[in-house]
Short mmCIF file of C-alpha atoms and ligand atoms in Angstrom, two decimals:
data_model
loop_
_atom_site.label_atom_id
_atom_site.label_comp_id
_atom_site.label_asym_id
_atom_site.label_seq_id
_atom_site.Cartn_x
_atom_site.Cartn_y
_atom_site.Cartn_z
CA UNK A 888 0.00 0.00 0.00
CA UNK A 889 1.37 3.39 -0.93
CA UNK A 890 0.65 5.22 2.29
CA UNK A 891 2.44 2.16 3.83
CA UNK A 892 5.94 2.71 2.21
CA UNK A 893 8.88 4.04 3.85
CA UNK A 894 7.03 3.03 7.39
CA UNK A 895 9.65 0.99 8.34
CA UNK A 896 8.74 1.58 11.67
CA UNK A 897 5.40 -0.38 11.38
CA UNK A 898 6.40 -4.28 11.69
CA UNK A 899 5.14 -6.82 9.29
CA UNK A 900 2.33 -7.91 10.65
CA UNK A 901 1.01 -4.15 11.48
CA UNK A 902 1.38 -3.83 7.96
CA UNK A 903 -1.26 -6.42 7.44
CA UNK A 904 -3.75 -4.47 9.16
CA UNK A 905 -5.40 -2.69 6.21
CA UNK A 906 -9.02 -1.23 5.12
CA UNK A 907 -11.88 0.47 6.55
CA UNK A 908 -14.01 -1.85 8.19
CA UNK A 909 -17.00 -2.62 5.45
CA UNK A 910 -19.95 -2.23 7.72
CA UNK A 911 -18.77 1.79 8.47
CA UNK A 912 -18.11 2.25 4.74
CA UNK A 913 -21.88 1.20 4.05
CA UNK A 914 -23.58 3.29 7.24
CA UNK A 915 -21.07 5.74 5.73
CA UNK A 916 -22.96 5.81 2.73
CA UNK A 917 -26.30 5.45 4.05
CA UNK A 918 -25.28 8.65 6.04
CA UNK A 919 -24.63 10.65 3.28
CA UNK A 920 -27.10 9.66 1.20
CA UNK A 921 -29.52 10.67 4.47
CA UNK A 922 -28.15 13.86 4.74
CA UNK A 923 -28.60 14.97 1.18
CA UNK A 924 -32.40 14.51 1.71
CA UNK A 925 -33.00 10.74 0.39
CA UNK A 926 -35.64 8.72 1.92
CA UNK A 927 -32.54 6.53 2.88
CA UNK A 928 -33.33 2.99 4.65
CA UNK A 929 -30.54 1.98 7.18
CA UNK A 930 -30.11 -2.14 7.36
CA UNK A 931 -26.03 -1.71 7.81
CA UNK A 932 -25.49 -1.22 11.51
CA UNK A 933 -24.91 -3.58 14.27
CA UNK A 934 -26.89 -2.09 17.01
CA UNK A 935 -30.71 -1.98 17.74
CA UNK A 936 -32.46 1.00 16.80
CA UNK A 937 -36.04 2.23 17.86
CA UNK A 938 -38.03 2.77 14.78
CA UNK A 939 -37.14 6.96 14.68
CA UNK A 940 -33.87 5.46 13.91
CA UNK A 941 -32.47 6.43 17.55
CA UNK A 942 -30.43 3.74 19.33
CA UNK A 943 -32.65 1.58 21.03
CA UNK A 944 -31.52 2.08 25.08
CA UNK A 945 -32.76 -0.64 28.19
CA UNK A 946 -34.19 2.31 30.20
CA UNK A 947 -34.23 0.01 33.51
CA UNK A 948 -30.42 -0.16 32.69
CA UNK A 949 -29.70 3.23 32.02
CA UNK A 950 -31.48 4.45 35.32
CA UNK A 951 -29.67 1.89 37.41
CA UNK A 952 -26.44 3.09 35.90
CA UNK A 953 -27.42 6.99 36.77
CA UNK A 954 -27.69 6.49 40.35
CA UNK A 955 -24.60 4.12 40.99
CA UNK A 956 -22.10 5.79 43.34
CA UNK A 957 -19.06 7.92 41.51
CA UNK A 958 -17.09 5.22 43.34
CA UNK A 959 -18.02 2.42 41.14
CA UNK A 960 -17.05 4.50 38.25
CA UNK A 961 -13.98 5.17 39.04
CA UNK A 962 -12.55 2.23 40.53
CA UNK A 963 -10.59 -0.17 39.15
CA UNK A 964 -12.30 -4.22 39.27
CA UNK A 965 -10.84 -6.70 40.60
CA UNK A 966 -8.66 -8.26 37.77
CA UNK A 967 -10.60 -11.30 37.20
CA UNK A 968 -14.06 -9.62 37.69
CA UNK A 969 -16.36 -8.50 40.44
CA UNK A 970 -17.42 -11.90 41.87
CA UNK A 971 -21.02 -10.88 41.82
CA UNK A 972 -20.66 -10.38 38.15
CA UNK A 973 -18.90 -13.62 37.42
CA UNK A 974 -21.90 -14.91 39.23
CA UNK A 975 -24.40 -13.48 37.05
CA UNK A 976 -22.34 -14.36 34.11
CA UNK A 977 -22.41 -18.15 34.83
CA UNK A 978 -26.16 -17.22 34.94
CA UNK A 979 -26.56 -15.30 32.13
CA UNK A 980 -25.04 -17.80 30.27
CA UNK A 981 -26.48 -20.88 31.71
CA UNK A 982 -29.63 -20.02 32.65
CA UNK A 983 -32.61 -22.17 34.86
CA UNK A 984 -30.09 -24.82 33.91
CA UNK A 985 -27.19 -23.44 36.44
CA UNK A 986 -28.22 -25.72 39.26
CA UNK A 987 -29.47 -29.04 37.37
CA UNK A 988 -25.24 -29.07 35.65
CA UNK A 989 -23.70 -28.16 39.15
CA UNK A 990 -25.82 -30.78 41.05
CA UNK A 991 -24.76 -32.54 38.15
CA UNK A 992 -21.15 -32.33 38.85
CA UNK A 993 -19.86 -29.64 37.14
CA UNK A 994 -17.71 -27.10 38.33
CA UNK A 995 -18.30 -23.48 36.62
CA UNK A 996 -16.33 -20.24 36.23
CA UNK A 997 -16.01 -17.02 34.29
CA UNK A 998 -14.00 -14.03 33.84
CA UNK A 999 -14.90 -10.60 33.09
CA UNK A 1000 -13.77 -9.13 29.79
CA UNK A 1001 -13.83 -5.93 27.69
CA UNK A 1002 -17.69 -7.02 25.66
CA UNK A 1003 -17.89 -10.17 24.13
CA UNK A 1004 -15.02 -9.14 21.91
CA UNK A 1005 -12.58 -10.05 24.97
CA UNK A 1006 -13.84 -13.00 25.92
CA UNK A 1007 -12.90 -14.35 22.27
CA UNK A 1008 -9.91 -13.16 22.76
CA UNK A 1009 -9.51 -14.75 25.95
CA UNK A 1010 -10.54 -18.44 24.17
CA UNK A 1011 -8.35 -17.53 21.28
CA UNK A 1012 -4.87 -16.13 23.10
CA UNK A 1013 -5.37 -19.45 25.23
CA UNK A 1014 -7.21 -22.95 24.06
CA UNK A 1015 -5.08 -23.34 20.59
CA UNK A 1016 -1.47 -24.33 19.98
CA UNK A 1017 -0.14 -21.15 17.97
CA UNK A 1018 -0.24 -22.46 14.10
CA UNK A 1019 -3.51 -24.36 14.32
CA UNK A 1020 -6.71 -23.86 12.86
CA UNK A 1021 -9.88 -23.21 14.33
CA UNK A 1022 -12.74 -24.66 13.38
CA UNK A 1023 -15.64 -21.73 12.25
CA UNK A 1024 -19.10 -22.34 10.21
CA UNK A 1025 -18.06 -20.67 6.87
CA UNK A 1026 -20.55 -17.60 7.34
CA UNK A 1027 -19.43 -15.84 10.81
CA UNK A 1028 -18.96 -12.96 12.08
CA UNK A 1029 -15.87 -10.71 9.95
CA UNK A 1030 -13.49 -9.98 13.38
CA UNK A 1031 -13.31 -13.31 14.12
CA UNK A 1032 -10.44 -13.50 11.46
CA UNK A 1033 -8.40 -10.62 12.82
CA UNK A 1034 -8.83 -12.47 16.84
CA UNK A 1035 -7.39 -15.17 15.59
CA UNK A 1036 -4.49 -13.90 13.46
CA UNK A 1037 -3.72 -12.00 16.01
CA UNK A 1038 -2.67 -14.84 17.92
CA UNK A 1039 -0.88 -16.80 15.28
CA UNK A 1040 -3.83 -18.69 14.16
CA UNK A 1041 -5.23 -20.47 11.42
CA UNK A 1042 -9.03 -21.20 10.19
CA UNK A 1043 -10.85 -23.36 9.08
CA UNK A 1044 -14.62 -24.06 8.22
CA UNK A 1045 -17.20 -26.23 6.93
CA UNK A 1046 -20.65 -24.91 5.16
CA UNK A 1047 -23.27 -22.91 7.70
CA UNK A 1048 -25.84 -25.41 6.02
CA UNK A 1049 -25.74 -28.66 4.19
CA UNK A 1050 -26.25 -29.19 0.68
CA UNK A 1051 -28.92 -31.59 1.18
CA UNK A 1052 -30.55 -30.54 4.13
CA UNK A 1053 -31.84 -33.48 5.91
CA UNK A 1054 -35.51 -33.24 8.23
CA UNK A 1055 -33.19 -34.31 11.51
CA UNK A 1056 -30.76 -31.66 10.78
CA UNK A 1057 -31.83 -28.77 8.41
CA UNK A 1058 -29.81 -26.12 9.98
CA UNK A 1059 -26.45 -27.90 10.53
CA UNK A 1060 -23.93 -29.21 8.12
CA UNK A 1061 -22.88 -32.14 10.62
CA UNK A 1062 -21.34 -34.08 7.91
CA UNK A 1063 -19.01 -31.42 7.15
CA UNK A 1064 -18.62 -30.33 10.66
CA UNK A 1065 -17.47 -34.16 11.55
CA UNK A 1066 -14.68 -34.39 8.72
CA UNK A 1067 -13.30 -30.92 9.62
CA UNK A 1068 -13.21 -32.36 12.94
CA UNK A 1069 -11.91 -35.36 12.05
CA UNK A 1070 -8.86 -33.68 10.12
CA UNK A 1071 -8.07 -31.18 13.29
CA UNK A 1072 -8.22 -33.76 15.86
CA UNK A 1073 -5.50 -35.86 13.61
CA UNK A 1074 -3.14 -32.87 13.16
CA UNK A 1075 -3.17 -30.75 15.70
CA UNK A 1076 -2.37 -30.62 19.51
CA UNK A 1077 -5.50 -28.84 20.34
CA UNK A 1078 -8.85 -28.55 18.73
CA UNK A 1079 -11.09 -25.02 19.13
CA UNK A 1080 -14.71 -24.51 17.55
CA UNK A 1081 -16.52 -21.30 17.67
CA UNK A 1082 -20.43 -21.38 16.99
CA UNK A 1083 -22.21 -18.16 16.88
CA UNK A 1084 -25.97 -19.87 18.34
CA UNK A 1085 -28.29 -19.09 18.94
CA UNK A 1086 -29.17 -16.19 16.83
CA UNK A 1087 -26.16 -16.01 14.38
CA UNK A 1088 -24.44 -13.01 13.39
CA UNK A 1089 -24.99 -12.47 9.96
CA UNK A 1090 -27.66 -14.77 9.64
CA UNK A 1091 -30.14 -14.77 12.42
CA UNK A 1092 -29.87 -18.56 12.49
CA UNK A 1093 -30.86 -20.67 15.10
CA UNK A 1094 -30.07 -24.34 15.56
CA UNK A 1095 -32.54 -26.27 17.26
CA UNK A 1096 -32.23 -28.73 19.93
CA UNK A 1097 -31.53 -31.56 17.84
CA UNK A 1098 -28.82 -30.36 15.71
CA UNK A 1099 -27.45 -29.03 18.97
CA UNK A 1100 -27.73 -32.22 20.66
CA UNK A 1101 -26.09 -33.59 17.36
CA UNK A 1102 -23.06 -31.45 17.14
CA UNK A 1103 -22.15 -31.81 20.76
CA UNK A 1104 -21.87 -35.30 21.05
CA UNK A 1105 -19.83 -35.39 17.87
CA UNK A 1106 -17.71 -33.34 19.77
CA UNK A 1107 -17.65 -35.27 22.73
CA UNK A 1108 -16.85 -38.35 20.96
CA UNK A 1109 -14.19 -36.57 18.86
CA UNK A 1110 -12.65 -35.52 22.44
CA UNK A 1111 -12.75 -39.28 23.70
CA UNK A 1112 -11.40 -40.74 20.63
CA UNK A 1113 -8.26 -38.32 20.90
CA UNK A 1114 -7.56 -38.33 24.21
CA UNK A 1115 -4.72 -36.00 24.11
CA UNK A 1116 -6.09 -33.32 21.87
CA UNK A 1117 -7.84 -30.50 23.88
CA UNK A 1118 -11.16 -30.12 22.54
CA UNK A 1119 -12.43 -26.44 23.30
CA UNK A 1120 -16.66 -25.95 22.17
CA UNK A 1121 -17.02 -22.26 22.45
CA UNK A 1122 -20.56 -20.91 22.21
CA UNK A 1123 -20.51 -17.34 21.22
CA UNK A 1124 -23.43 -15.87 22.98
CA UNK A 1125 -23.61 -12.25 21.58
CA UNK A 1126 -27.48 -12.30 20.82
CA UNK A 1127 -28.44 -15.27 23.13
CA UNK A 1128 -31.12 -13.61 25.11
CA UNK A 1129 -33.12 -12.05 22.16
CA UNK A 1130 -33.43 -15.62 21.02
CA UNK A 1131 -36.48 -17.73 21.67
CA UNK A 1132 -34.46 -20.23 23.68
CA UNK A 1133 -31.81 -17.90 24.47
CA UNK A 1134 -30.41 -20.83 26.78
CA UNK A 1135 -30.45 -24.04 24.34
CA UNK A 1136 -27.02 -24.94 24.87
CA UNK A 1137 -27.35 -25.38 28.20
CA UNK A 1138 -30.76 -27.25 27.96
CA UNK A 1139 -28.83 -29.39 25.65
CA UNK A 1140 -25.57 -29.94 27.67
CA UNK A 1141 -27.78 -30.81 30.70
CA UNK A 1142 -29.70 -33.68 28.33
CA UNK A 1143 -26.57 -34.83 26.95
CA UNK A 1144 -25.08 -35.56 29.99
CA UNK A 1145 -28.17 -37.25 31.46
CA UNK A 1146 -28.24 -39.48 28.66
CA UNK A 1147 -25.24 -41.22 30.12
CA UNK A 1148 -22.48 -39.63 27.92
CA UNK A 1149 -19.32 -39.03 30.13
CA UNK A 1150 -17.51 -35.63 29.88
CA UNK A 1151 -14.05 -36.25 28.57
CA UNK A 1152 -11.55 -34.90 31.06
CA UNK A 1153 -9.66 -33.29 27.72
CA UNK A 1154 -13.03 -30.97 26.71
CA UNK A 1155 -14.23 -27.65 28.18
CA UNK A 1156 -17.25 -25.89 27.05
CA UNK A 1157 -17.13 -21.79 27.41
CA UNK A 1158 -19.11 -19.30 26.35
CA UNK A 1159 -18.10 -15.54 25.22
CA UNK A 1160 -20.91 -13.82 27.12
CA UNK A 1161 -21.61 -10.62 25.85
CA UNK A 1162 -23.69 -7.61 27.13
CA UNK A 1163 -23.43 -5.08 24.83
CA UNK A 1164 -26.84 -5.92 23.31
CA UNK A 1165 -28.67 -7.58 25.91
CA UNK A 1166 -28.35 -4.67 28.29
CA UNK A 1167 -27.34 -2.40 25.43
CA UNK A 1168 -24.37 -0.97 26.79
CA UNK A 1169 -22.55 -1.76 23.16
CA UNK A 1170 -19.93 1.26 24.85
CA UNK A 1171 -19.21 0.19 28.45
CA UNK A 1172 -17.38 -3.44 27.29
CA UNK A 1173 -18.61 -5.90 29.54
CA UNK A 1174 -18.62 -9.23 29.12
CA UNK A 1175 -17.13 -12.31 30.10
CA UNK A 1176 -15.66 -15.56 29.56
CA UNK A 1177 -17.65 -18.32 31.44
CA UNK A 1178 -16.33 -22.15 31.30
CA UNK A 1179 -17.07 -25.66 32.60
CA UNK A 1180 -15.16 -28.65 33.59
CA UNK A 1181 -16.49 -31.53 35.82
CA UNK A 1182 -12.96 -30.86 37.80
CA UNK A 1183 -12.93 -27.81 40.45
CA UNK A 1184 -8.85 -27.35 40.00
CA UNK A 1185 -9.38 -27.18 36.26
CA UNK A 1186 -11.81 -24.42 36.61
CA UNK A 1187 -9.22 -22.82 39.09
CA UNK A 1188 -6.47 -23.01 37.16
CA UNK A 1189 -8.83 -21.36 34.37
CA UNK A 1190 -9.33 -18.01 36.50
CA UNK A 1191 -5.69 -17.90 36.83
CA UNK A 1192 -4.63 -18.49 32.87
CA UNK A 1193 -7.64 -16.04 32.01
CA UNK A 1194 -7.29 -12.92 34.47
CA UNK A 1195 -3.30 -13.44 34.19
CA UNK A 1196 -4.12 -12.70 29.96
CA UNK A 1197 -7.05 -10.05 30.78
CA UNK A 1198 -4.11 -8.29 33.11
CA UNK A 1199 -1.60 -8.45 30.22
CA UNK A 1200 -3.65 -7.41 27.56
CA UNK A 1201 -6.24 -4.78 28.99
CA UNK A 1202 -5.78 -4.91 33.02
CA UNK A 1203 -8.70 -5.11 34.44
CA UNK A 1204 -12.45 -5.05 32.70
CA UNK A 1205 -14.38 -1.84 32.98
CA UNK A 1206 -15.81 -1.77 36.82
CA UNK A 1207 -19.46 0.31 36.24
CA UNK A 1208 -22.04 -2.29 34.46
CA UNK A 1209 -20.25 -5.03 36.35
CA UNK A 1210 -21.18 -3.66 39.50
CA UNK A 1211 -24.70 -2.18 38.30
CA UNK A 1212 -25.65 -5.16 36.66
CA UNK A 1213 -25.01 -7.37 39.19
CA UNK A 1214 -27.13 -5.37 42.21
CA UNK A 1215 -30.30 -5.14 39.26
CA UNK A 1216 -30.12 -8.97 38.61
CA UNK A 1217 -29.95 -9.70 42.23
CA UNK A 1218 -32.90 -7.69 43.08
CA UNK A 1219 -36.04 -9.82 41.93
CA UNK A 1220 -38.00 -6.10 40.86
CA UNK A 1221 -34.92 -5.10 39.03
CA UNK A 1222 -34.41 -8.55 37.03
CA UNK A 1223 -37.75 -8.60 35.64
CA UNK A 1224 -37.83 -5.03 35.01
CA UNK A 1225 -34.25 -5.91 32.39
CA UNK A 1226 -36.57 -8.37 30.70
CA UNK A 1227 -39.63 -6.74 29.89
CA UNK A 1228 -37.73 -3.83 28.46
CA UNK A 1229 -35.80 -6.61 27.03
CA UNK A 1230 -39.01 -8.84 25.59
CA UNK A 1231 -40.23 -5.06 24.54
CA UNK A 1232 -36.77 -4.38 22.40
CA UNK A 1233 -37.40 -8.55 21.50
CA UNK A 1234 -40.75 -8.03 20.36
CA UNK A 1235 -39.36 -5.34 17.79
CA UNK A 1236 -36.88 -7.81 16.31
CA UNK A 1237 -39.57 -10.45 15.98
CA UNK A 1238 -41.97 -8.15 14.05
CA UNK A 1239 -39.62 -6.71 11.55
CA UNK A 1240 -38.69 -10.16 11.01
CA UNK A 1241 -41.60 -11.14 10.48
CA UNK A 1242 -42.86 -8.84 8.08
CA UNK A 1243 -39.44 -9.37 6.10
CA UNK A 1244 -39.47 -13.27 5.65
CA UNK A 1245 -43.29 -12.84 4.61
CA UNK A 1246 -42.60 -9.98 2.18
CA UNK A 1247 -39.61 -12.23 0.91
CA UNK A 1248 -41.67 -15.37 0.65
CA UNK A 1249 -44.17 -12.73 -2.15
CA UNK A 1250 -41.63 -11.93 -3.98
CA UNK A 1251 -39.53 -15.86 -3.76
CA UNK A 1252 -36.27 -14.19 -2.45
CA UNK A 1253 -34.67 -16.56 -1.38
CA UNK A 1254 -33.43 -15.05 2.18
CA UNK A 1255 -31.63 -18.25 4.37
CA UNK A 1256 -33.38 -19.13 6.72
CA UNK A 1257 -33.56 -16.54 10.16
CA UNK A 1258 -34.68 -16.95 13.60
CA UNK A 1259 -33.47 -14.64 16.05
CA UNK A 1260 -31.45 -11.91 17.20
CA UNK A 1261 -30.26 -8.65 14.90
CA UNK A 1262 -29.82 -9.40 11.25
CA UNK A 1263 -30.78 -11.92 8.03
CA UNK A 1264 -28.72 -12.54 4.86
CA UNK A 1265 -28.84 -13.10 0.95
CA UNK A 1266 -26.67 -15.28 0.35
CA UNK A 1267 -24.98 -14.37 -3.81
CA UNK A 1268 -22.47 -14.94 -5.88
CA UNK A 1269 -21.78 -10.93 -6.02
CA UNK A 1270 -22.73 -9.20 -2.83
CA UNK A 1271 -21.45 -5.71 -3.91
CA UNK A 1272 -23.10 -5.67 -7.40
CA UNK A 1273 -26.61 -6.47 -5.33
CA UNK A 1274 -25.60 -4.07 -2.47
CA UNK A 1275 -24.77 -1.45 -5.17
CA UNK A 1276 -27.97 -2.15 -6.67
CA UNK A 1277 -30.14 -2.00 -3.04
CA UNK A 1278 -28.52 0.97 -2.56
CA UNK A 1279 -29.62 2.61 -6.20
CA UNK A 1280 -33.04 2.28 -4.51
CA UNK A 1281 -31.32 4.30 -1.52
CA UNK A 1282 -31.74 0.50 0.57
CA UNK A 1283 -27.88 0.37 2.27
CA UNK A 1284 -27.15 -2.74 3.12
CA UNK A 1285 -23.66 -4.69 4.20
CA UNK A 1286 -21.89 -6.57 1.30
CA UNK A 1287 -19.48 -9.16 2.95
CA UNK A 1288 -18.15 -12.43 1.75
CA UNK A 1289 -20.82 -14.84 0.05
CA UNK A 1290 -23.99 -12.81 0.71
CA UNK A 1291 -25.31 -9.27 2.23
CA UNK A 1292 -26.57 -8.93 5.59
CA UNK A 1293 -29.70 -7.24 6.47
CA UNK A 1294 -29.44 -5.69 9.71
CA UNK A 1295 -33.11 -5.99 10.76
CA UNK A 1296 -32.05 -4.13 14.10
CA UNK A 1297 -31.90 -1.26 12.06
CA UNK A 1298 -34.57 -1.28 9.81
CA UNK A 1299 -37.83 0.20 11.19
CA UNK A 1300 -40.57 -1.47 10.37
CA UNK A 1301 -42.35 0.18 8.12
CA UNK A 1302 -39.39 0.24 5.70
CA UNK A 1303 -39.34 -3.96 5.54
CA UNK A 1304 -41.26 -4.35 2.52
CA UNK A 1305 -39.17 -2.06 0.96
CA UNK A 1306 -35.99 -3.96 2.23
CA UNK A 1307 -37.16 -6.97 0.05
CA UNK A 1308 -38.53 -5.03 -2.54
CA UNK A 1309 -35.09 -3.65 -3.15
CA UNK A 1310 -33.87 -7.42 -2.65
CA UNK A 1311 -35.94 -8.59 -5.17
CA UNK A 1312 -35.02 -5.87 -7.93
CA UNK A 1313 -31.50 -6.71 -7.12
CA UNK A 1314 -31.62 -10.11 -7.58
CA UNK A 1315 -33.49 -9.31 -10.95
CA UNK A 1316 -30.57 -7.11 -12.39
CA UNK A 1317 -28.14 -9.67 -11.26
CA UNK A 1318 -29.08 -12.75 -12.29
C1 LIG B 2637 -21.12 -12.54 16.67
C2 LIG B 2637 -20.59 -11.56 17.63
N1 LIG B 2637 -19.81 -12.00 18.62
C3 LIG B 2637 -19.29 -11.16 19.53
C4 LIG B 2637 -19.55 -9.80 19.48
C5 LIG B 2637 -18.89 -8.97 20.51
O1 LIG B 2637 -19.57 -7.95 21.02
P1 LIG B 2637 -18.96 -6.94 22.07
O2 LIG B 2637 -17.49 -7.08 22.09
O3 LIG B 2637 -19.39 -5.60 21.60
O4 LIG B 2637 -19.58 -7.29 23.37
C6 LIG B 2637 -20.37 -9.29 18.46
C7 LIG B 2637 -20.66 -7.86 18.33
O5 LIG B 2637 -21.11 -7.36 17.35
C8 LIG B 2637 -20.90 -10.20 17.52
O6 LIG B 2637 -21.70 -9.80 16.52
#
């Protein structure tokens, strides 16, 4: 890159860093295209709006956060997390479901992190061998590259859905899933798998119980037949509690096990907890990496290894929403008052939804399928030329690789039809 030369002062792999990340290029254009007086429709961002196009806020959040003491501002956390946080986290994450795995043996933990964003880094700076590959679906979410390069890692993926979908497993390719499996275990010292699910990011993809039930024995058995290859399931659970079953992993770790299956002592299940949508405080970073081992001294020895790598890489997490957020969940008024602004911000999601699929289904765009959370996708040979040509009908929408997301958290609701509308000329003048 020109701007790049005679920077010998950047090292090799800051050089690598390049480009403007494509989801501000598009609100970029959307922005201007607003501002010099189009009837412009927004479906590029990542965060929920209200249908005035204003950022959708938890108010029950917000006004906790507004009378916390300047104290709890200020302070530094702990390094490994409040431990009323970590609490919550474990129960964010785990749901109803906390106390049937403990009483069934297993031991939980969880550290906080900068957002969701952290607690990937977290799995990624610690549960692969430099040099080996990670195992993603091949539609996920764009940063989870630059995580991963950024400690010395590889990817690799199998197809978000099969070929053939079969009625026990429409959403999951578990063939390919198995053989990429397969290929890791054999090669590498350690095997990783990240699954954006419930309500995938770019997709809005859900897989249901059966497909979970499915891929985690696979993985189980995987970890049993190699022994001495670390098997590391990671659930990313950015949109989890927007979904319908925002806490079907769990559900489906807790049938799992009752079925008999043992846990392989070489396996740990995590998952990157995030609440910067849940509580929609996308700018305070909290998060956190919860995990689960049937051994206590594993999950000891994880706190350690985890807040040793949060203290290295950002010091502590930010103090504020930890400490809010774990006095509102505590308090039984204050919990249920987060989910029915919740269900209402839900509800929103689940309309414009909705009305998309069914104004899809008129016009037979073929959208894949969506069930949750923030966004839906076309999947295309040529995302730009059909983002170029949404956007001649002032739709902006996010071009990435094999398809264009639709971020339905955007859109408002009246401006659906005209989402697929724009879709369907698209696909028209591309095809
Ligand atoms: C799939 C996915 N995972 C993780 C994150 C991390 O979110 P944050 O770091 O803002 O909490 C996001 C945010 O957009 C996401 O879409």
């Amino acid at each position: 890159m020109v701007v790049d030369e005679g920077m010998q002062y950047l090292s090799s792999h800051g050089h690598e860093k390049t480009g403007n990340d494509v989801i501000f290029s598009w609100l970029a254009r959307y922005q201007n295209a607003a501002a010099a007086g189009a009837d412009a429709v927004n479906g590029t961002v990542g965060a929920l709006l209200e249908d005035d196009g204003s950022l959708a806020v938890n108010g029950v959040v917000d006004a906790a956060l507004r009378v916390a003491p300047a104290t709890e501002f200020s302070a530094y956390a702990p390094l490994k997390g409040l431990p009323a946080f970590l609490d919550l986290a474990v129960t964010l994450a785990l749901g109803d479901q906390r106390e049937v795995l403990e009483a069934g043996g297993l031991f939980t933990g969880a550290t906080a992190t900068p957002g969701g964003s952290g607690a990937l880094f977290l799995a990624a700076n610690n549960f692969a061998e430099r040099g080996d590959a990670v195992l993603l679906r091949d539609r996920h979410w764009g940063p989870y590259a630059g995580f991963l390069r950024g400690c010395q890692l590889k990817t690799a993926t199998y197809p978000l859905l099969p070929q053939t979908p079969s009625e026990a497993s429409p959403f999951l390719d578990l063939q390919g899933f198995k053989t990429q499996l397969e290929s890791l275990a054999t090669t590498q010292k350690t095997v990783m798998t990240w699954l954006n699910d419930p309500a995938h990011n770019p997709t809005g993809l859900s897989l249901p119980g059966e497909s979970r039930a499915a891929l985690l024995t696979a993985f189980m058995e995987s970890a049993m037949r190699h022994e001495h290859t670390g098997h590391t399931l990671l659930i990313d659970a950015a949109y989890h509690l927007y979904a319908d079953e925002p806490h079907g992993w769990a559900e489906t770790l807790a049938e799992v096990l009752a079925s008999g299956v043992p846990w392989p002592e070489n396996m740990v299940i995590c998952f990157a907890l995030s609440l910067s949508k849940s509580h929609t405080i996308y700018g305070l970073r909290t998060g956190a990496l919860v995990y689960l081992h049937p051994e206590v001294e594993s999950v000891e020895r994880l706190n350690d290894v985890m807040g040793v790598t949060g203290r290295q890489t950002w010091s502590a997490a930010p103090r504020i929403a930890q400490h809010v957020l774990s006095e509102l969940h505590a308090s039984p008024s204050g919990g249920s008052a987060w989910s029915d602004e919740r269900d209402r911000l839900g509800q929103l999601l689940h309309r414009r939804r909705s009305a998309f699929l069914r104004a899809c289904e008129a016009r037979n765009v073929p959208v894949n399928p969506s069930h949750d959370g923030f966004f839906a996708w076309y999947e295309c040979d040529d995302p730009v030329a059909v983002a170029e040509s949404c956007a001649n009908n002032h739709v902006y929408l996010v071009p990435l690789s094999g398809g264009v997301r639709i971020g339905l958290c955007a859109v408002p609701e009246a401006s659906v039809e005209r989402v697929a509308q724009a879709l369907f000329e698209a696909m028209e003048a591309t095809s």
